[in-house]
Amino acid sequence: MDKSEILKHFLNKGIQVNSEALDTLYNHPERLEEITSMSLKELPLVLSEDFILKGRSVKILKQLELKKRYSVEDATELINYRYSFIKTLLAKKNLENLISANRISDKLPKFTLIALVTQVGEREIKIEDNTGSLTLEASPEILEHLLENDIVALVCEKEEGFIKVTEVIFPDIEIKRAVVKSEQPSHITILPTKLDIKNYGKLLELVRKQPSTKIFLLETDIDIGRLKADLSEHEIFFFGGEANNKEEMLYPNPALIEFNNVKIFLTSSNLLSHYAEKWDIDMEKTMTLLLKRRNLNPSSSLHEGNIYFLDIVPDIIIMTKGDPAVYNYKGTTVLLGGDSAVPILWHVDLQTREIFKTSFL
Amino acid sequence: MEIQFQLLDCDYIVLDNAPIVRLFGKTKEGKAVCGFYRGFYPYFYVLPKQKDKVVEFLKKNFQIIKNIEEVERFKSINYQKEKTKMLKVTLTDPSKVPEVRESLKKESFVQSVFESDILFKYRFMADMGISGFKWLNVKGRPSKTNTVKCDISMDVEDFAEVENPENGSFKYLSIDIETISKDVIPDSRKDEIGIISLTFNPDYNNHKSLSLVAKRTRVRSNVKVFSSEKEMLQEFLRVIEAYDPDLLVGYNINGFDFPYILDRLRENKLHQTIGRCNQKPASSRKFGQQFRNTVTGRVIVDTYALIKESIQKGNLRLKRLGLGDVSRALLNDEKINIPHSEIYSYWHGTEEQLSKLIDYAEKDSVLPLRLLLEKSFIDKFLELSKVSGLLLQDCLDGGEAQRVENLLLREFNLHSFILPDKPVDGTHSEETEIQTLKGALVLEPTLGLHTESVVYLDFKSMYPSIFIAYNICPTTLIKDENNGADTITTPYETKFVSPKVREGVIPAILKRLIFERDKVRDSVRKSSGEIKRILEAKQLALKIMTNAFYGYTGYLRARLYIMEIANTITGCGRFLINRTKEIVEKGTSYQVVYGDTDSIMVKTNTRDLDEAVRIGHEVEKLVNTELDGIVQLKIESVYKSLLILSKKRYAGLSYEKIDGEWKEEIVMKGIETVRRDWCDATTKTLFEVLNILLKEQDTKKAFRYVKDITQRLERNEVPIEDLVITKSISKAISSYKGIQPHVELVKKLKKRNGSSPGVGDRVGFVIVKGMQLLSERAEDPDYVKENKIAVDSRYYIENQILPPLERVFEVIGISKNELTGLGRQMLLKELFRGNRIKPTNGETLQQPLPAYDSFSCLNCDTLYKAVPLAGKCLQCHGELLFEFNGVKSRYLSPTRLT
């Protein structure tokens, strides 16, 4: 392929190629062949020389895949995928008298259903499974944290002709899950998304103390060009938003990535606050509830697809909005915060899974 | 003196250590009579192990033993050739019989006791050969006594039953009370009666009705006011005494009015001798949920109980049993409209309100009496009293077993048989674990709509015929194989002695009842007017008594409970039905399409009624010959068309020849055509569909009719009144465990209007469209009309109209899917989907939306917050669309990412 053909090939895929990258591709046909055979998921939006020569150390497992047009079938496919997935997980739990909606009868006054919640009332919910839909009674306590689109197991009792939910069982994360660590020494540093210029020097100082760390930036207002120049010894990964320098490698945001064997979910959206406010509980409890239902954003829109759906459970979740906090839940670490009034720098040792928080104060 | 009177009541008193039987009745001239009979004493039988010890024990321990004599009697269960020697123990005081009996039973020298639990009045009546409500010719002398309140009191020297088909003229007094209470259920210990409304038949002092009101108010001609409840009750007692009614009537008088009045009399320290005895007060005792009320010399008739019984027996079809509902259905009359929860406020309200309340109470006493007299609910019981021998009050309050046993007592005693005492709890429980009562046979029906004539034949009195054919009776049952007697073996393989050896008492009773019924049937044809009405009631009573014997033999609490006999009867019945089917299908070219217990339906190959009858007679003759006279099969009617849905569920257009003319009737068995939770639209649709299918046999027309109703529903063209579902508030709202539409509506009404229906009131509601859950969409019909709110047509179609029709259409080949418009056949699907309310703009649906707030169904407009798993509408399986701000589209094209 000549250079114009190479350029045309990648532009047709929606990928830009900077001039050095084009030269490098032209001069490294074996690498060109490798890269042209990669899927879009694996390629950055802007191909750089760095990428061509080194490859991608960050593997994208999941990202938003936008379409121009969605149909109701897409919505159906999405919900059914989730339903089947969760149903398989729940079915492995020791559920008492597990049946489907069409098998409810007086012979079995206590039973369990795996169902999609389609509507939540004050003291009733409507649910659906593959065999039918029905309305169940439930106390406000049971319904408190249930949302439409939840897929849960419901322990029910038939009482005076009505079916009452007595317990909700979420799919949850496996308790025996091992804590995943990188095999070799590996560190990442998450920079705050907003930073006052007066703290720039401090930032450099803090980062330079960790010479081998990789830098993760999400939707930042920091001047990336300047940062790259000042931290040339570090590898910097930019996730989503408007990169100051469009030629830089841009990773999707939100995204589930794998870096040195550790799966990391990153997003700069304000999900946690949204649900914490809705449920009127603290962030940690909110996070726990979201992890239990295997969905970080149960109210996500159709075009967001399954990005927040935890069919793959991340080892680390990074959300850059919200008050700084760290939680651990069954082997998954959650890091929050990055745009607070006081900028925070997070440093994660992927080999030990230790977290270090540095405030700019 | 010598008089004739019709027996109303019988009891006894004890005077000078001797019982005196009192017979209360009414002469033809309308005079109340009480006859005192002396010289009859209570007795029972003891089968001793050691006779002398029994005698010694009794004489030593009881002063009230009048006599002990040795007699010979037959025990009733199992055939015995010889009588058994036993002791007949006579006492002076009937009330002491239980004590003596229980003491004897504990003793080791006693084997068993017999007839020790027969009520003294029935002991007397059985021995003297007199029956309840029959005419007695009585000879005696006038009695000077102030213990009874009767026109005539006499000491009876001799009496005998006389035949008189007519009934005397009786005085009816209908009573209704209104209590003044803030509470949902009034407390008779503290809540006073405000109004006692009385309706008379015949009139009392030119009053048809009279209301007694315990509050000063405007005076009217039929209203009497008092300054206190006590004064009012005193007047009530005076009226009772002056009018001297024979029958006290009311709607749930047994469960409410009567016990309440007695309690209030007690609270006010007034006497409760409402009956014809000056000493014995009226009594009200609660047995579980039921009250047993007695008034000496009078009879209490609860119209509510009689109507309930009629519905249970299938003689009436009514959705609701409220007085207003029943009156509307049967009399075309209504209660005065005051919600139950507002009675208290009306009582304390304006003069107009109080006046309306008085009218309300008056109507509540008028209606039960009208129902009783105009609809002749009591006639059957008057005749049952005569046939069974029980007093009228016990006939009204008691069950079939009591009637049968009273008849058995008389007949068994006549033949020197004695009855065992009633079993105590647990006596037969072990036996029932081993054997269970096996039921009658129901043949597998040929489902569908039969358009060629089907002849309905039944076995004339099958079970009684089986009793007679095999001489089945406890007295003829053979347990000992080596008895040596000449026996009959039934198809169930039980053995009974041949009637040549001994005719069973039960078969003899049954023969007599059947013979009498045939005689009465002939008399009915020749009579008219009042006599005809009485004879028809007698015919019915005889039929009821005849058919009661089978059930009695399988009743655990029966004195003569023998499971083997009950199973023998049904076993023989099953054998006969099966054999009949075999005979018909092998001996003719006709098919038995259904058979149940004692009847079969044979499908002919003709549509001509007369030809069908001819075929019916052919079948009759063939079967009766083959069955050798065990039972007689007889043609009852012809169905011109017959729709069989399942076992015990069918509807047919029946024709019966009466006086040379064919009489047409739609007969329905086992098909619920009225249900409390159905709206009128449902009932009307079901009736009309059956009508079309049976009369016109036009499946497509029936289907079109249903389609038309569903379309009219979708267009909101069905009157709201036809869509109202009614449920009653039976307890405080906070007590309801479940969430129910009518309860949620009451809460809504309270918030909206400040007031709402209360306990005891009925709430009518309709289900309106919306996204909320069903119970939140129950709405007041008036509110819906005023605000022009759309009714949820899909709810009514799916949950009201279609369910009762599904089975009907299924058996005629239209599946549920087709009925709801899902059919594989495009034509049917289109039939249901035609004429949609909103026209579809194909172009609009293709234009993508920038976002969506819900999904909605293209066909029925049902909204969903989340897309169903099926990807289709859950109501009608229609296509789903995105919806945003009321605009729909098949596509979404989001403008920005989050």
mmCIF file of C-alpha atoms in Angstrom, chain A residues 64 66-72 75-76 79-80 83 116-126 128-130 133 135 137 148-149 159-160 162 254 300-304 308, chain B residues 731 737-740 744 747 771-777 846 848 852 855 863 865-872 874-875 879-882 889-894 896-898:
data_model
loop_
_atom_site.group_PDB
_atom_site.id
_atom_site.type_symbol
_atom_site.label_atom_id
_atom_site.label_comp_id
_atom_site.label_asym_id
_atom_site.label_seq_id
_atom_site.Cartn_x
_atom_site.Cartn_y
_atom_site.Cartn_z
ATOM 1 C CA LEU A 64 -19.354 2.579 23.975
ATOM 2 C CA LEU A 66 -22.458 4.167 19.072
ATOM 3 C CA LYS A 67 -24.769 3.582 16.181
ATOM 4 C CA LYS A 68 -26.468 6.132 14.008
ATOM 5 C CA ARG A 69 -29.844 4.585 14.594
ATOM 6 C CA TYR A 70 -31.358 2.250 17.175
ATOM 7 C CA SER A 71 -34.467 0.176 16.935
ATOM 8 C CA VAL A 72 -36.659 -1.390 19.597
ATOM 9 C CA ALA A 75 -33.329 -2.453 23.209
ATOM 10 C CA THR A 76 -34.834 -5.908 23.384
ATOM 11 C CA ILE A 79 -32.243 -6.380 27.990
ATOM 12 C CA ASN A 80 -32.366 -10.021 27.029
ATOM 13 C CA TYR A 83 -31.450 -11.072 31.684
ATOM 14 C CA LEU A 116 -36.814 -8.384 35.283
ATOM 15 C CA VAL A 117 -38.378 -5.532 37.229
ATOM 16 C CA THR A 118 -40.449 -3.509 34.810
ATOM 17 C CA GLN A 119 -42.219 -1.134 37.145
ATOM 18 C CA VAL A 120 -41.827 -0.187 40.780
ATOM 19 C CA GLY A 121 -44.841 1.159 42.664
ATOM 20 C CA GLU A 122 -45.303 2.194 46.251
ATOM 21 C CA ARG A 123 -46.224 -1.225 47.447
ATOM 22 C CA GLU A 124 -46.198 -3.258 44.271
ATOM 23 C CA ILE A 125 -43.828 -4.178 41.521
ATOM 24 C CA LYS A 126 -44.449 -5.473 38.052
ATOM 25 C CA GLU A 128 -41.497 -10.209 33.909
ATOM 26 C CA ASP A 129 -39.702 -13.366 32.991
ATOM 27 C CA ASN A 130 -39.667 -15.409 29.808
ATOM 28 C CA SER A 133 -45.508 -10.940 33.654
ATOM 29 C CA THR A 135 -47.705 -7.835 39.724
ATOM 30 C CA GLU A 137 -46.837 -7.008 46.471
ATOM 31 C CA GLU A 148 -36.824 -0.665 36.824
ATOM 32 C CA ASN A 149 -34.566 -2.884 34.714
ATOM 33 C CA GLU A 159 -50.900 -15.146 50.845
ATOM 34 C CA GLU A 160 -54.687 -14.735 50.672
ATOM 35 C CA PHE A 162 -51.802 -12.279 46.611
ATOM 36 C CA PRO A 254 -16.237 5.206 29.854
ATOM 37 C CA SER A 300 -28.546 3.805 31.356
ATOM 38 C CA SER A 301 -29.905 4.757 27.964
ATOM 39 C CA LEU A 302 -30.056 2.486 24.982
ATOM 40 C CA HIS A 303 -27.070 3.987 23.210
ATOM 41 C CA GLU A 304 -24.924 3.369 26.281
ATOM 42 C CA TYR A 308 -22.011 -0.182 32.710
ATOM 43 C CA LYS B 731 -63.532 -4.329 57.223
ATOM 44 C CA LYS B 737 -53.568 -6.972 54.000
ATOM 45 C CA GLY B 738 -53.527 -7.027 50.246
ATOM 46 C CA ILE B 739 -53.779 -4.124 47.825
ATOM 47 C CA GLN B 740 -57.119 -4.124 46.090
ATOM 48 C CA GLU B 744 -57.251 2.092 46.859
ATOM 49 C CA LYS B 747 -58.431 6.068 49.974
ATOM 50 C CA MET B 771 -49.235 3.719 33.405
ATOM 51 C CA GLN B 772 -49.782 3.136 37.082
ATOM 52 C CA LEU B 773 -50.424 -0.281 38.469
ATOM 53 C CA LEU B 774 -53.917 -1.684 38.261
ATOM 54 C CA SER B 775 -55.032 -0.948 41.799
ATOM 55 C CA GLU B 776 -54.089 2.706 41.340
ATOM 56 C CA ARG B 777 -56.241 2.931 38.246
ATOM 57 C CA GLN B 846 -39.880 6.087 10.489
ATOM 58 C CA PRO B 848 -36.061 8.727 14.476
ATOM 59 C CA TYR B 852 -37.223 8.299 24.477
ATOM 60 C CA PHE B 855 -42.073 2.442 24.934
ATOM 61 C CA LEU B 863 -47.044 2.237 27.830
ATOM 62 C CA LYS B 865 -41.075 2.310 31.073
ATOM 63 C CA ALA B 866 -38.756 -0.536 30.186
ATOM 64 C CA VAL B 867 -38.926 -2.721 27.127
ATOM 65 C CA PRO B 868 -40.419 -6.144 27.952
ATOM 66 C CA LEU B 869 -38.231 -9.188 27.488
ATOM 67 C CA ALA B 870 -40.522 -10.399 24.781
ATOM 68 C CA GLY B 871 -39.892 -7.242 22.828
ATOM 69 C CA LYS B 872 -43.627 -7.017 22.207
ATOM 70 C CA LEU B 874 -47.499 -7.855 26.940
ATOM 71 C CA GLN B 875 -51.176 -7.073 26.546
ATOM 72 C CA GLU B 879 -45.311 -3.908 17.991
ATOM 73 C CA LEU B 880 -43.544 -1.573 20.407
ATOM 74 C CA LEU B 881 -42.327 1.893 19.510
ATOM 75 C CA PHE B 882 -40.144 4.504 21.154
ATOM 76 C CA SER B 889 -41.174 6.221 16.233
ATOM 77 C CA ARG B 890 -39.593 2.929 15.389
ATOM 78 C CA TYR B 891 -36.151 4.460 15.644
ATOM 79 C CA LEU B 892 -33.949 6.362 17.970
ATOM 80 C CA SER B 893 -31.036 8.530 16.939
ATOM 81 C CA PRO B 894 -29.429 9.997 20.034
ATOM 82 C CA ARG B 896 -25.368 13.375 22.191
ATOM 83 C CA LEU B 897 -23.508 10.964 24.391
ATOM 84 C CA THR B 898 -23.712 11.173 28.136
#
